[in-house]
JSON list of C-alpha atoms in Angstrom, two decimals:
[
{"chain": "A", "resi": 629, "resn": "MET", "atom": "CA", "xyz": [15.84, 13.22, 19.87]},
{"chain": "A", "resi": 630, "resn": "SER", "atom": "CA", "xyz": [17.03, 10.62, 17.32]},
{"chain": "A", "resi": 631, "resn": "THR", "atom": "CA", "xyz": [17.41, 12.02, 13.52]},
{"chain": "A", "resi": 632, "resn": "LEU", "atom": "CA", "xyz": [14.53, 11.53, 11.49]},
{"chain": "A", "resi": 633, "resn": "PRO", "atom": "CA", "xyz": [15.36, 9.20, 8.49]},
{"chain": "A", "resi": 634, "resn": "ARG", "atom": "CA", "xyz": [14.93, 10.11, 4.98]},
{"chain": "A", "resi": 635, "resn": "ILE", "atom": "CA", "xyz": [11.51, 8.86, 3.59]},
{"chain": "A", "resi": 636, "resn": "THR", "atom": "CA", "xyz": [10.84, 8.17, -0.09]},
{"chain": "A", "resi": 637, "resn": "VAL", "atom": "CA", "xyz": [7.08, 8.32, -1.10]},
{"chain": "A", "resi": 638, "resn": "ILE", "atom": "CA", "xyz": [6.50, 6.98, -4.60]},
{"chain": "A", "resi": 639, "resn": "THR", "atom": "CA", "xyz": [3.24, 7.62, -6.42]},
{"chain": "A", "resi": 640, "resn": "PRO", "atom": "CA", "xyz": [2.43, 5.45, -9.56]},
{"chain": "A", "resi": 641, "resn": "SER", "atom": "CA", "xyz": [0.14, 7.61, -11.66]},
{"chain": "A", "resi": 642, "resn": "TYR", "atom": "CA", "xyz": [-2.09, 7.10, -14.80]},
{"chain": "A", "resi": 643, "resn": "ASN", "atom": "CA", "xyz": [-5.23, 9.05, -15.70]},
{"chain": "A", "resi": 644, "resn": "GLN", "atom": "CA", "xyz": [-6.17, 9.91, -12.12]},
{"chain": "A", "resi": 645, "resn": "ALA", "atom": "CA", "xyz": [-6.69, 13.68, -12.58]},
{"chain": "A", "resi": 646, "resn": "GLY", "atom": "CA", "xyz": [-9.74, 13.74, -10.43]},
{"chain": "A", "resi": 647, "resn": "TYR", "atom": "CA", "xyz": [-7.60, 12.71, -7.40]},
{"chain": "A", "resi": 648, "resn": "ILE", "atom": "CA", "xyz": [-3.83, 13.30, -8.13]},
{"chain": "A", "resi": 649, "resn": "ARG", "atom": "CA", "xyz": [-3.89, 16.78, -6.71]},
{"chain": "A", "resi": 650, "resn": "GLN", "atom": "CA", "xyz": [-5.24, 15.70, -3.42]},
{"chain": "A", "resi": 651, "resn": "THR", "atom": "CA", "xyz": [-2.60, 12.89, -3.34]},
{"chain": "A", "resi": 652, "resn": "VAL", "atom": "CA", "xyz": [0.24, 15.00, -4.12]},
{"chain": "A", "resi": 653, "resn": "GLU", "atom": "CA", "xyz": [-0.73, 17.81, -1.58]},
{"chain": "A", "resi": 654, "resn": "SER", "atom": "CA", "xyz": [-1.26, 15.24, 1.17]},
{"chain": "A", "resi": 655, "resn": "VAL", "atom": "CA", "xyz": [2.47, 14.40, 0.90]},
{"chain": "A", "resi": 656, "resn": "LEU", "atom": "CA", "xyz": [3.84, 17.82, 0.35]},
{"chain": "A", "resi": 657, "resn": "GLU", "atom": "CA", "xyz": [1.75, 19.34, 3.14]},
{"chain": "A", "resi": 658, "resn": "GLN", "atom": "CA", "xyz": [3.44, 16.76, 5.61]},
{"chain": "A", "resi": 659, "resn": "SER", "atom": "CA", "xyz": [6.25, 19.30, 5.96]},
{"chain": "A", "resi": 660, "resn": "TYR", "atom": "CA", "xyz": [8.46, 16.28, 6.77]},
{"chain": "A", "resi": 661, "resn": "PRO", "atom": "CA", "xyz": [12.06, 17.78, 6.97]},
{"chain": "A", "resi": 662, "resn": "ASN", "atom": "CA", "xyz": [13.80, 14.83, 5.09]},
{"chain": "A", "resi": 663, "resn": "LEU", "atom": "CA", "xyz": [11.39, 13.77, 2.21]},
{"chain": "A", "resi": 664, "resn": "GLU", "atom": "CA", "xyz": [11.96, 12.51, -1.29]},
{"chain": "A", "resi": 665, "resn": "TYR", "atom": "CA", "xyz": [8.74, 12.48, -3.38]},
{"chain": "A", "resi": 666, "resn": "LEU", "atom": "CA", "xyz": [8.87, 10.53, -6.76]},
{"chain": "A", "resi": 667, "resn": "VAL", "atom": "CA", "xyz": [5.82, 10.46, -9.11]},
{"chain": "A", "resi": 668, "resn": "VAL", "atom": "CA", "xyz": [6.03, 7.92, -11.90]},
{"chain": "A", "resi": 669, "resn": "ASP", "atom": "CA", "xyz": [3.47, 8.80, -14.56]},
{"chain": "A", "resi": 670, "resn": "GLY", "atom": "CA", "xyz": [2.81, 6.33, -17.43]},
{"chain": "A", "resi": 671, "resn": "LEU", "atom": "CA", "xyz": [2.15, 9.07, -19.76]},
{"chain": "A", "resi": 672, "resn": "SER", "atom": "CA", "xyz": [-1.38, 9.94, -18.86]},
{"chain": "A", "resi": 673, "resn": "THR", "atom": "CA", "xyz": [-3.82, 11.14, -21.41]},
{"chain": "A", "resi": 674, "resn": "ASP", "atom": "CA", "xyz": [-5.92, 13.18, -19.02]},
{"chain": "A", "resi": 675, "resn": "ARG", "atom": "CA", "xyz": [-4.89, 16.40, -17.14]},
{"chain": "A", "resi": 676, "resn": "SER", "atom": "CA", "xyz": [-2.66, 14.45, -14.74]},
{"chain": "A", "resi": 677, "resn": "LEU", "atom": "CA", "xyz": [0.55, 15.64, -16.36]},
{"chain": "A", "resi": 678, "resn": "ALA", "atom": "CA", "xyz": [-0.63, 19.13, -16.32]},
{"chain": "A", "resi": 679, "resn": "ILE", "atom": "CA", "xyz": [-1.45, 19.06, -12.69]},
{"chain": "A", "resi": 680, "resn": "LEU", "atom": "CA", "xyz": [1.72, 17.30, -11.83]},
{"chain": "A", "resi": 681, "resn": "SER", "atom": "CA", "xyz": [3.60, 19.85, -13.70]},
{"chain": "A", "resi": 682, "resn": "GLU", "atom": "CA", "xyz": [2.75, 22.61, -11.07]},
{"chain": "A", "resi": 683, "resn": "TYR", "atom": "CA", "xyz": [4.65, 20.70, -8.51]},
{"chain": "A", "resi": 684, "resn": "THR", "atom": "CA", "xyz": [7.83, 19.78, -10.29]},
{"chain": "A", "resi": 685, "resn": "ASP", "atom": "CA", "xyz": [9.71, 22.15, -7.95]},
{"chain": "A", "resi": 686, "resn": "ARG", "atom": "CA", "xyz": [8.73, 20.12, -5.01]},
{"chain": "A", "resi": 687, "resn": "LEU", "atom": "CA", "xyz": [8.79, 16.46, -6.44]},
{"chain": "A", "resi": 688, "resn": "THR", "atom": "CA", "xyz": [10.58, 14.40, -8.95]},
{"chain": "A", "resi": 689, "resn": "LEU", "atom": "CA", "xyz": [8.38, 13.65, -11.96]},
{"chain": "A", "resi": 690, "resn": "ILE", "atom": "CA", "xyz": [9.18, 10.65, -14.10]},
{"chain": "A", "resi": 691, "resn": "ALA", "atom": "CA", "xyz": [7.02, 10.65, -17.16]},
{"chain": "A", "resi": 692, "resn": "GLU", "atom": "CA", "xyz": [7.40, 7.65, -19.49]},
{"chain": "A", "resi": 693, "resn": "ARG", "atom": "CA", "xyz": [5.68, 4.53, -20.63]},
{"chain": "A", "resi": 694, "resn": "ASP", "atom": "CA", "xyz": [5.47, 1.57, -18.40]},
{"chain": "A", "resi": 695, "resn": "SER", "atom": "CA", "xyz": [3.94, -1.77, -18.31]},
{"chain": "A", "resi": 696, "resn": "GLY", "atom": "CA", "xyz": [1.57, -1.10, -15.54]},
{"chain": "A", "resi": 697, "resn": "GLN", "atom": "CA", "xyz": [1.23, 0.07, -11.82]},
{"chain": "A", "resi": 698, "resn": "THR", "atom": "CA", "xyz": [3.85, -2.39, -10.40]},
{"chain": "A", "resi": 699, "resn": "ASP", "atom": "CA", "xyz": [6.44, -1.35, -12.99]},
{"chain": "A", "resi": 700, "resn": "ALA", "atom": "CA", "xyz": [5.84, 2.22, -12.06]},
{"chain": "A", "resi": 701, "resn": "ILE", "atom": "CA", "xyz": [6.34, 1.32, -8.48]},
{"chain": "A", "resi": 702, "resn": "ASN", "atom": "CA", "xyz": [9.46, -0.57, -9.10]},
{"chain": "A", "resi": 703, "resn": "LYS", "atom": "CA", "xyz": [11.05, 2.22, -11.11]},
{"chain": "A", "resi": 704, "resn": "GLY", "atom": "CA", "xyz": [10.49, 4.43, -8.20]},
{"chain": "A", "resi": 705, "resn": "LEU", "atom": "CA", "xyz": [11.87, 2.08, -5.70]},
{"chain": "A", "resi": 706, "resn": "ARG", "atom": "CA", "xyz": [15.12, 1.56, -7.78]},
{"chain": "A", "resi": 707, "resn": "ARG", "atom": "CA", "xyz": [15.52, 5.30, -7.93]},
{"chain": "A", "resi": 708, "resn": "ALA", "atom": "CA", "xyz": [14.75, 5.92, -4.18]},
{"chain": "A", "resi": 709, "resn": "THR", "atom": "CA", "xyz": [17.32, 7.32, -1.77]},
{"chain": "A", "resi": 710, "resn": "GLY", "atom": "CA", "xyz": [15.36, 7.26, 1.36]},
{"chain": "A", "resi": 711, "resn": "GLU", "atom": "CA", "xyz": [16.15, 4.96, 4.25]},
{"chain": "A", "resi": 712, "resn": "VAL", "atom": "CA", "xyz": [12.41, 4.41, 4.56]},
{"chain": "A", "resi": 713, "resn": "VAL", "atom": "CA", "xyz": [10.11, 3.95, 1.52]},
{"chain": "A", "resi": 714, "resn": "CYS", "atom": "CA", "xyz": [6.47, 3.39, 0.62]},
{"chain": "A", "resi": 715, "resn": "TRP", "atom": "CA", "xyz": [4.10, 3.92, -2.21]},
{"chain": "A", "resi": 716, "resn": "LEU", "atom": "CA", "xyz": [0.94, 5.95, -2.20]},
{"chain": "A", "resi": 717, "resn": "ASN", "atom": "CA", "xyz": [-1.40, 5.39, -5.14]},
{"chain": "A", "resi": 718, "resn": "SER", "atom": "CA", "xyz": [-2.64, 8.33, -7.17]},
{"chain": "A", "resi": 719, "resn": "ASP", "atom": "CA", "xyz": [-6.19, 8.06, -5.69]},
{"chain": "A", "resi": 720, "resn": "ASP", "atom": "CA", "xyz": [-5.21, 7.65, -2.12]},
{"chain": "A", "resi": 721, "resn": "TYR", "atom": "CA", "xyz": [-3.85, 10.23, 0.41]},
{"chain": "A", "resi": 722, "resn": "PHE", "atom": "CA", "xyz": [-2.03, 10.75, 3.61]},
{"chain": "A", "resi": 723, "resn": "LEU", "atom": "CA", "xyz": [-3.54, 12.16, 6.69]},
{"chain": "A", "resi": 724, "resn": "PRO", "atom": "CA", "xyz": [-1.74, 14.94, 8.42]},
{"chain": "A", "resi": 725, "resn": "GLY", "atom": "CA", "xyz": [1.20, 14.03, 10.56]},
{"chain": "A", "resi": 726, "resn": "THR", "atom": "CA", "xyz": [1.65, 10.82, 9.05]},
{"chain": "A", "resi": 727, "resn": "LEU", "atom": "CA", "xyz": [5.34, 11.09, 8.05]},
{"chain": "A", "resi": 728, "resn": "HIS", "atom": "CA", "xyz": [6.38, 12.50, 11.32]},
{"chain": "A", "resi": 729, "resn": "THR", "atom": "CA", "xyz": [4.79, 9.46, 13.17]},
{"chain": "A", "resi": 730, "resn": "VAL", "atom": "CA", "xyz": [6.45, 7.05, 10.68]},
{"chain": "A", "resi": 731, "resn": "GLY", "atom": "CA", "xyz": [9.90, 8.85, 10.67]},
{"chain": "A", "resi": 732, "resn": "GLN", "atom": "CA", "xyz": [9.95, 9.02, 14.55]},
{"chain": "A", "resi": 733, "resn": "PHE", "atom": "CA", "xyz": [9.07, 5.36, 14.77]},
{"chain": "A", "resi": 734, "resn": "PHE", "atom": "CA", "xyz": [11.82, 4.22, 12.55]},
{"chain": "A", "resi": 735, "resn": "ALA", "atom": "CA", "xyz": [14.25, 6.57, 14.39]},
{"chain": "A", "resi": 736, "resn": "ASN", "atom": "CA", "xyz": [13.31, 5.00, 17.59]},
{"chain": "A", "resi": 737, "resn": "ASN", "atom": "CA", "xyz": [13.33, 1.37, 16.38]},
{"chain": "A", "resi": 738, "resn": "PRO", "atom": "CA", "xyz": [16.49, 0.90, 14.38]},
{"chain": "A", "resi": 739, "resn": "HIS", "atom": "CA", "xyz": [16.13, -2.82, 14.07]},
{"chain": "A", "resi": 740, "resn": "GLN", "atom": "CA", "xyz": [12.44, -2.88, 13.04]},
{"chain": "A", "resi": 741, "resn": "GLN", "atom": "CA", "xyz": [12.21, -3.52, 9.13]},
{"chain": "A", "resi": 742, "resn": "TRP", "atom": "CA", "xyz": [8.65, -2.54, 8.56]},
{"chain": "A", "resi": 743, "resn": "LEU", "atom": "CA", "xyz": [5.59, -0.75, 9.95]},
{"chain": "A", "resi": 744, "resn": "THR", "atom": "CA", "xyz": [1.94, -0.83, 9.20]},
{"chain": "A", "resi": 745, "resn": "GLY", "atom": "CA", "xyz": [-0.79, 1.43, 10.48]},
{"chain": "A", "resi": 746, "resn": "ASP", "atom": "CA", "xyz": [-4.59, 1.83, 10.04]},
{"chain": "A", "resi": 747, "resn": "CYS", "atom": "CA", "xyz": [-6.39, 3.79, 7.09]},
{"chain": "A", "resi": 748, "resn": "LEU", "atom": "CA", "xyz": [-9.77, 4.97, 6.50]},
{"chain": "A", "resi": 749, "resn": "ILE", "atom": "CA", "xyz": [-11.78, 3.56, 3.55]},
{"chain": "A", "resi": 750, "resn": "VAL", "atom": "CA", "xyz": [-13.39, 6.54, 1.64]},
{"chain": "A", "resi": 751, "resn": "ASP", "atom": "CA", "xyz": [-15.47, 7.15, -1.51]},
{"chain": "A", "resi": 752, "resn": "GLU", "atom": "CA", "xyz": [-15.19, 9.41, -4.50]},
{"chain": "A", "resi": 753, "resn": "THR", "atom": "CA", "xyz": [-15.86, 12.47, -2.34]},
{"chain": "A", "resi": 754, "resn": "GLY", "atom": "CA", "xyz": [-13.62, 11.42, 0.55]},
{"chain": "A", "resi": 755, "resn": "GLN", "atom": "CA", "xyz": [-16.66, 10.24, 2.78]},
{"chain": "A", "resi": 756, "resn": "SER", "atom": "CA", "xyz": [-15.70, 7.26, 4.97]},
{"chain": "A", "resi": 757, "resn": "ILE", "atom": "CA", "xyz": [-17.19, 4.10, 3.97]},
{"chain": "A", "resi": 758, "resn": "GLN", "atom": "CA", "xyz": [-17.16, 0.39, 4.94]},
{"chain": "A", "resi": 759, "resn": "ALA", "atom": "CA", "xyz": [-16.48, 1.06, 8.57]},
{"chain": "A", "resi": 760, "resn": "PRO", "atom": "CA", "xyz": [-17.33, -2.66, 9.53]},
{"chain": "A", "resi": 761, "resn": "ILE", "atom": "CA", "xyz": [-14.73, -3.91, 7.11]},
{"chain": "A", "resi": 762, "resn": "ARG", "atom": "CA", "xyz": [-12.05, -1.52, 8.51]},
{"chain": "A", "resi": 763, "resn": "GLN", "atom": "CA", "xyz": [-12.72, -2.64, 12.08]},
{"chain": "A", "resi": 764, "resn": "TYR", "atom": "CA", "xyz": [-12.71, -6.26, 11.18]},
{"chain": "A", "resi": 765, "resn": "LYS", "atom": "CA", "xyz": [-9.22, -5.77, 9.54]},
{"chain": "A", "resi": 766, "resn": "ARG", "atom": "CA", "xyz": [-7.93, -3.87, 12.75]},
{"chain": "A", "resi": 767, "resn": "LEU", "atom": "CA", "xyz": [-9.10, -6.69, 14.73]},
{"chain": "A", "resi": 768, "resn": "LEU", "atom": "CA", "xyz": [-7.31, -9.27, 12.75]},
{"chain": "A", "resi": 769, "resn": "ARG", "atom": "CA", "xyz": [-4.08, -7.43, 12.86]},
{"chain": "A", "resi": 770, "resn": "HIS", "atom": "CA", "xyz": [-4.14, -7.99, 16.78]},
{"chain": "A", "resi": 771, "resn": "LEU", "atom": "CA", "xyz": [-3.58, -11.74, 16.00]},
{"chain": "A", "resi": 772, "resn": "PRO", "atom": "CA", "xyz": [-0.22, -13.37, 14.96]},
{"chain": "A", "resi": 773, "resn": "GLY", "atom": "CA", "xyz": [0.76, -12.47, 11.51]},
{"chain": "A", "resi": 774, "resn": "GLN", "atom": "CA", "xyz": [0.15, -15.97, 10.15]},
{"chain": "A", "resi": 775, "resn": "PHE", "atom": "CA", "xyz": [-3.40, -15.34, 10.64]},
{"chain": "A", "resi": 776, "resn": "TYR", "atom": "CA", "xyz": [-3.93, -11.72, 9.42]},
{"chain": "A", "resi": 777, "resn": "LEU", "atom": "CA", "xyz": [-1.72, -12.52, 6.42]},
{"chain": "A", "resi": 778, "resn": "GLY", "atom": "CA", "xyz": [-2.89, -16.16, 6.10]},
{"chain": "A", "resi": 779, "resn": "LEU", "atom": "CA", "xyz": [-6.56, -15.80, 6.48]},
{"chain": "A", "resi": 780, "resn": "THR", "atom": "CA", "xyz": [-6.51, -12.70, 4.25]},
{"chain": "A", "resi": 781, "resn": "ASN", "atom": "CA", "xyz": [-4.61, -9.64, 3.43]},
{"chain": "A", "resi": 782, "resn": "ALA", "atom": "CA", "xyz": [-5.41, -7.39, 6.32]},
{"chain": "A", "resi": 783, "resn": "ILE", "atom": "CA", "xyz": [-2.64, -4.87, 5.90]},
{"chain": "A", "resi": 784, "resn": "CYS", "atom": "CA", "xyz": [-3.47, -1.48, 4.64]},
{"chain": "A", "resi": 785, "resn": "GLN", "atom": "CA", "xyz": [-1.16, -0.87, 1.67]},
{"chain": "A", "resi": 786, "resn": "PRO", "atom": "CA", "xyz": [-1.07, 2.93, 1.87]},
{"chain": "A", "resi": 787, "resn": "ALA", "atom": "CA", "xyz": [-0.28, 2.78, 5.51]},
{"chain": "A", "resi": 788, "resn": "THR", "atom": "CA", "xyz": [2.59, 0.45, 5.39]},
{"chain": "A", "resi": 789, "resn": "PHE", "atom": "CA", "xyz": [6.36, 1.57, 5.20]},
{"chain": "A", "resi": 790, "resn": "TRP", "atom": "CA", "xyz": [9.38, -0.39, 5.24]},
{"chain": "A", "resi": 791, "resn": "ARG", "atom": "CA", "xyz": [13.36, -0.05, 5.10]},
{"chain": "A", "resi": 792, "resn": "ARG", "atom": "CA", "xyz": [14.66, 0.25, 1.60]},
{"chain": "A", "resi": 793, "resn": "GLU", "atom": "CA", "xyz": [17.57, -2.16, 2.55]},
{"chain": "A", "resi": 794, "resn": "ALA", "atom": "CA", "xyz": [14.96, -4.90, 2.36]},
{"chain": "A", "resi": 795, "resn": "HIS", "atom": "CA", "xyz": [15.13, -4.85, -1.41]},
{"chain": "A", "resi": 796, "resn": "SER", "atom": "CA", "xyz": [18.75, -5.84, -1.31]},
{"chain": "A", "resi": 797, "resn": "GLN", "atom": "CA", "xyz": [17.65, -9.05, 0.19]},
{"chain": "A", "resi": 798, "resn": "LEU", "atom": "CA", "xyz": [14.30, -9.65, -1.20]},
{"chain": "A", "resi": 799, "resn": "GLY", "atom": "CA", "xyz": [14.19, -8.07, -4.71]},
{"chain": "A", "resi": 800, "resn": "TYR", "atom": "CA", "xyz": [11.33, -5.80, -5.84]},
{"chain": "A", "resi": 801, "resn": "LEU", "atom": "CA", "xyz": [7.69, -6.20, -6.39]},
{"chain": "A", "resi": 802, "resn": "ASN", "atom": "CA", "xyz": [6.60, -9.11, -8.71]},
{"chain": "A", "resi": 803, "resn": "GLU", "atom": "CA", "xyz": [5.39, -7.42, -11.97]},
{"chain": "A", "resi": 804, "resn": "SER", "atom": "CA", "xyz": [3.60, -10.62, -13.02]},
{"chain": "A", "resi": 805, "resn": "LEU", "atom": "CA", "xyz": [0.90, -9.77, -10.46]},
{"chain": "A", "resi": 806, "resn": "ARG", "atom": "CA", "xyz": [-1.98, -7.40, -11.27]},
{"chain": "A", "resi": 807, "resn": "TYR", "atom": "CA", "xyz": [-3.87, -7.25, -8.01]},
{"chain": "A", "resi": 808, "resn": "THR", "atom": "CA", "xyz": [-1.64, -8.69, -5.32]},
{"chain": "A", "resi": 809, "resn": "MET", "atom": "CA", "xyz": [1.80, -7.39, -5.75]},
{"chain": "A", "resi": 810, "resn": "ASP", "atom": "CA", "xyz": [1.34, -5.70, -2.17]},
{"chain": "A", "resi": 811, "resn": "TYR", "atom": "CA", "xyz": [0.21, -8.87, -0.59]},
{"chain": "A", "resi": 812, "resn": "ASP", "atom": "CA", "xyz": [3.18, -10.80, -2.13]},
{"chain": "A", "resi": 813, "resn": "TRP", "atom": "CA", "xyz": [5.60, -8.12, -0.74]},
{"chain": "A", "resi": 814, "resn": "TRP", "atom": "CA", "xyz": [4.05, -8.37, 2.77]},
{"chain": "A", "resi": 815, "resn": "LEU", "atom": "CA", "xyz": [4.46, -12.16, 2.67]},
{"chain": "A", "resi": 816, "resn": "ARG", "atom": "CA", "xyz": [8.05, -11.77, 1.57]},
{"chain": "A", "resi": 817, "resn": "LEU", "atom": "CA", "xyz": [8.72, -9.28, 4.45]},
{"chain": "A", "resi": 818, "resn": "HIS", "atom": "CA", "xyz": [7.01, -11.32, 6.94]},
{"chain": "A", "resi": 819, "resn": "GLU", "atom": "CA", "xyz": [9.46, -14.19, 6.20]},
{"chain": "A", "resi": 820, "resn": "VAL", "atom": "CA", "xyz": [12.10, -11.78, 7.57]},
{"chain": "A", "resi": 821, "resn": "GLN", "atom": "CA", "xyz": [10.32, -10.06, 10.36]},
{"chain": "A", "resi": 822, "resn": "SER", "atom": "CA", "xyz": [6.67, -9.48, 11.55]},
{"chain": "A", "resi": 823, "resn": "PRO", "atom": "CA", "xyz": [5.49, -5.93, 11.00]},
{"chain": "A", "resi": 824, "resn": "ALA", "atom": "CA", "xyz": [5.29, -3.49, 13.94]},
{"chain": "A", "resi": 825, "resn": "ARG", "atom": "CA", "xyz": [1.57, -2.49, 13.99]},
{"chain": "A", "resi": 826, "resn": "LEU", "atom": "CA", "xyz": [0.33, 1.08, 14.85]},
{"chain": "A", "resi": 827, "resn": "ASN", "atom": "CA", "xyz": [-3.53, 1.66, 15.75]},
{"chain": "A", "resi": 828, "resn": "LYS", "atom": "CA", "xyz": [-3.12, 5.24, 14.58]},
{"chain": "A", "resi": 829, "resn": "THR", "atom": "CA", "xyz": [-5.04, 6.10, 11.34]},
{"chain": "A", "resi": 830, "resn": "LEU", "atom": "CA", "xyz": [-2.17, 7.20, 8.74]},
{"chain": "A", "resi": 831, "resn": "THR", "atom": "CA", "xyz": [-3.81, 7.33, 5.42]},
{"chain": "A", "resi": 832, "resn": "ALA", "atom": "CA", "xyz": [-7.03, 7.16, 3.34]},
{"chain": "A", "resi": 833, "resn": "PHE", "atom": "CA", "xyz": [-7.73, 4.34, 0.78]},
{"chain": "A", "resi": 834, "resn": "ARG", "atom": "CA", "xyz": [-10.19, 5.25, -1.93]},
{"chain": "A", "resi": 835, "resn": "ILE", "atom": "CA", "xyz": [-12.71, 3.06, -3.62]},
{"chain": "A", "resi": 836, "resn": "HIS", "atom": "CA", "xyz": [-14.41, 4.32, -6.84]},
{"chain": "A", "resi": 837, "resn": "GLY", "atom": "CA", "xyz": [-15.80, 3.27, -9.97]},
{"chain": "A", "resi": 838, "resn": "ALA", "atom": "CA", "xyz": [-12.53, 2.92, -11.66]},
{"chain": "A", "resi": 839, "resn": "SER", "atom": "CA", "xyz": [-10.68, 1.31, -8.96]},
{"chain": "A", "resi": 840, "resn": "LYS", "atom": "CA", "xyz": [-8.67, -1.73, -9.81]},
{"chain": "A", "resi": 841, "resn": "GLY", "atom": "CA", "xyz": [-10.39, -4.93, -8.73]},
{"chain": "A", "resi": 842, "resn": "GLY", "atom": "CA", "xyz": [-13.65, -3.45, -7.29]},
{"chain": "A", "resi": 843, "resn": "SER", "atom": "CA", "xyz": [-16.17, -5.99, -6.64]},
{"chain": "A", "resi": 844, "resn": "GLN", "atom": "CA", "xyz": [-14.97, -8.33, -9.48]},
{"chain": "A", "resi": 845, "resn": "PHE", "atom": "CA", "xyz": [-13.58, -10.84, -7.14]},
{"chain": "A", "resi": 846, "resn": "GLY", "atom": "CA", "xyz": [-12.91, -13.85, -9.47]},
{"chain": "A", "resi": 847, "resn": "PRO", "atom": "CA", "xyz": [-9.53, -12.97, -11.07]},
{"chain": "A", "resi": 848, "resn": "GLN", "atom": "CA", "xyz": [-8.56, -11.03, -7.95]},
{"chain": "A", "resi": 849, "resn": "PHE", "atom": "CA", "xyz": [-9.15, -13.96, -5.54]},
{"chain": "A", "resi": 850, "resn": "ALA", "atom": "CA", "xyz": [-7.72, -16.47, -7.93]},
{"chain": "A", "resi": 851, "resn": "GLU", "atom": "CA", "xyz": [-4.40, -14.37, -7.87]},
{"chain": "A", "resi": 852, "resn": "ASP", "atom": "CA", "xyz": [-4.64, -13.78, -4.03]},
{"chain": "A", "resi": 853, "resn": "TYR", "atom": "CA", "xyz": [-4.84, -17.43, -3.42]},
{"chain": "A", "resi": 854, "resn": "ALA", "atom": "CA", "xyz": [-2.09, -18.50, -5.63]},
{"chain": "A", "resi": 855, "resn": "THR", "atom": "CA", "xyz": [0.08, -15.73, -4.03]},
{"chain": "A", "resi": 856, "resn": "LEU", "atom": "CA", "xyz": [-0.61, -17.17, -0.59]},
{"chain": "A", "resi": 857, "resn": "CYS", "atom": "CA", "xyz": [0.29, -20.68, -1.77]},
{"chain": "A", "resi": 858, "resn": "ARG", "atom": "CA", "xyz": [3.72, -19.58, -2.84]},
{"chain": "A", "resi": 859, "resn": "TYR", "atom": "CA", "xyz": [4.63, -18.79, 0.84]},
{"chain": "A", "resi": 860, "resn": "GLU", "atom": "CA", "xyz": [2.25, -20.91, 2.92]},
{"chain": "A", "resi": 861, "resn": "SER", "atom": "CA", "xyz": [2.47, -24.72, 3.13]},
{"chain": "A", "resi": 862, "resn": "SER", "atom": "CA", "xyz": [-0.20, -25.16, 5.79]},
{"chain": "A", "resi": 863, "resn": "VAL", "atom": "CA", "xyz": [-3.32, -26.97, 4.26]},
{"chain": "A", "resi": 864, "resn": "LEU", "atom": "CA", "xyz": [-5.33, -25.53, 7.17]},
{"chain": "A", "resi": 865, "resn": "ILE", "atom": "CA", "xyz": [-4.30, -21.90, 6.47]},
{"chain": "A", "resi": 866, "resn": "ARG", "atom": "CA", "xyz": [-4.90, -22.49, 2.75]},
{"chain": "A", "resi": 867, "resn": "ARG", "atom": "CA", "xyz": [-8.38, -23.81, 3.29]},
{"chain": "A", "resi": 868, "resn": "LEU", "atom": "CA", "xyz": [-9.37, -20.95, 5.78]},
{"chain": "A", "resi": 869, "resn": "HIS", "atom": "CA", "xyz": [-8.12, -18.33, 3.23]},
{"chain": "A", "resi": 870, "resn": "ARG", "atom": "CA", "xyz": [-10.38, -19.86, 0.48]},
{"chain": "A", "resi": 871, "resn": "LEU", "atom": "CA", "xyz": [-13.26, -19.96, 2.93]},
{"chain": "A", "resi": 872, "resn": "HIS", "atom": "CA", "xyz": [-12.68, -16.47, 3.86]},
{"chain": "A", "resi": 873, "resn": "ASN", "atom": "CA", "xyz": [-12.75, -15.43, 0.19]},
{"chain": "A", "resi": 874, "resn": "ASN", "atom": "CA", "xyz": [-15.82, -17.22, -0.41]},
{"chain": "A", "resi": 875, "resn": "ALA", "atom": "CA", "xyz": [-17.51, -15.58, 2.52]},
{"chain": "A", "resi": 876, "resn": "ILE", "atom": "CA", "xyz": [-16.52, -12.03, 1.36]},
{"chain": "A", "resi": 877, "resn": "THR", "atom": "CA", "xyz": [-17.93, -12.83, -2.15]},
{"chain": "A", "resi": 878, "resn": "GLY", "atom": "CA", "xyz": [-21.13, -14.06, -0.71]},
{"chain": "A", "resi": 879, "resn": "ILE", "atom": "CA", "xyz": [-21.56, -10.98, 1.53]},
{"chain": "A", "resi": 880, "resn": "TYR", "atom": "CA", "xyz": [-20.95, -8.55, -1.36]},
{"chain": "A", "resi": 881, "resn": "ARG", "atom": "CA", "xyz": [-23.60, -10.42, -3.43]},
{"chain": "A", "resi": 882, "resn": "LEU", "atom": "CA", "xyz": [-26.19, -10.08, -0.66]},
{"chain": "A", "resi": 883, "resn": "ILE", "atom": "CA", "xyz": [-25.62, -6.28, -0.07]},
{"chain": "A", "resi": 884, "resn": "LYS", "atom": "CA", "xyz": [-25.67, -5.76, -3.82]}
]
């Protein structure tokens, strides 16, 4: 059996006391034998730091001011020592066995740069929601990358992992982006190599009242389209992307 690679998980944290314990325990309970876990907290003013202090014998806590989520993630990425890296937001969580699945994949596929899997979409209580949206994105990921990354961002951020060496070639996350730093990173990675895709559900992505973006699609979709245009020159793909965003906005207006 191939040696499992060291995996670094980075959690950017700020005022998520209601969810941070589940996030942390979902990582630590993986029992992955070669884990580095970095939590980068921007000096939370709720109970987050008190909760995190209970785990400092099992994770590295970096508590200092930052300029936002992307800055916090980049701090973790620059400190990471793992061969494989990812970030898990402080309101999301891993499902059991995720890191073993990921570690074994990278051990068996030494030339693959990145991997994306499936994720649940859950509410504040952890109940599964938006099943049709999840299934739609799963279908999109069976298409060529130009479509599932051109039409929309169909990649599940908390279920995506890549080799740390990619940063030496591509740099780090774009800190000027508020909503689409993940989409920008996927598009850069895709210029090097298409991701391997697993149908297995690896993580849970939580949507709640304080989620960034939520249903306020105006600023989010403006940034999303500008991000696409930096990497995609096809007028057709750009138009399809805009039509897709308009369709999403219309659907949410109807269901509200």
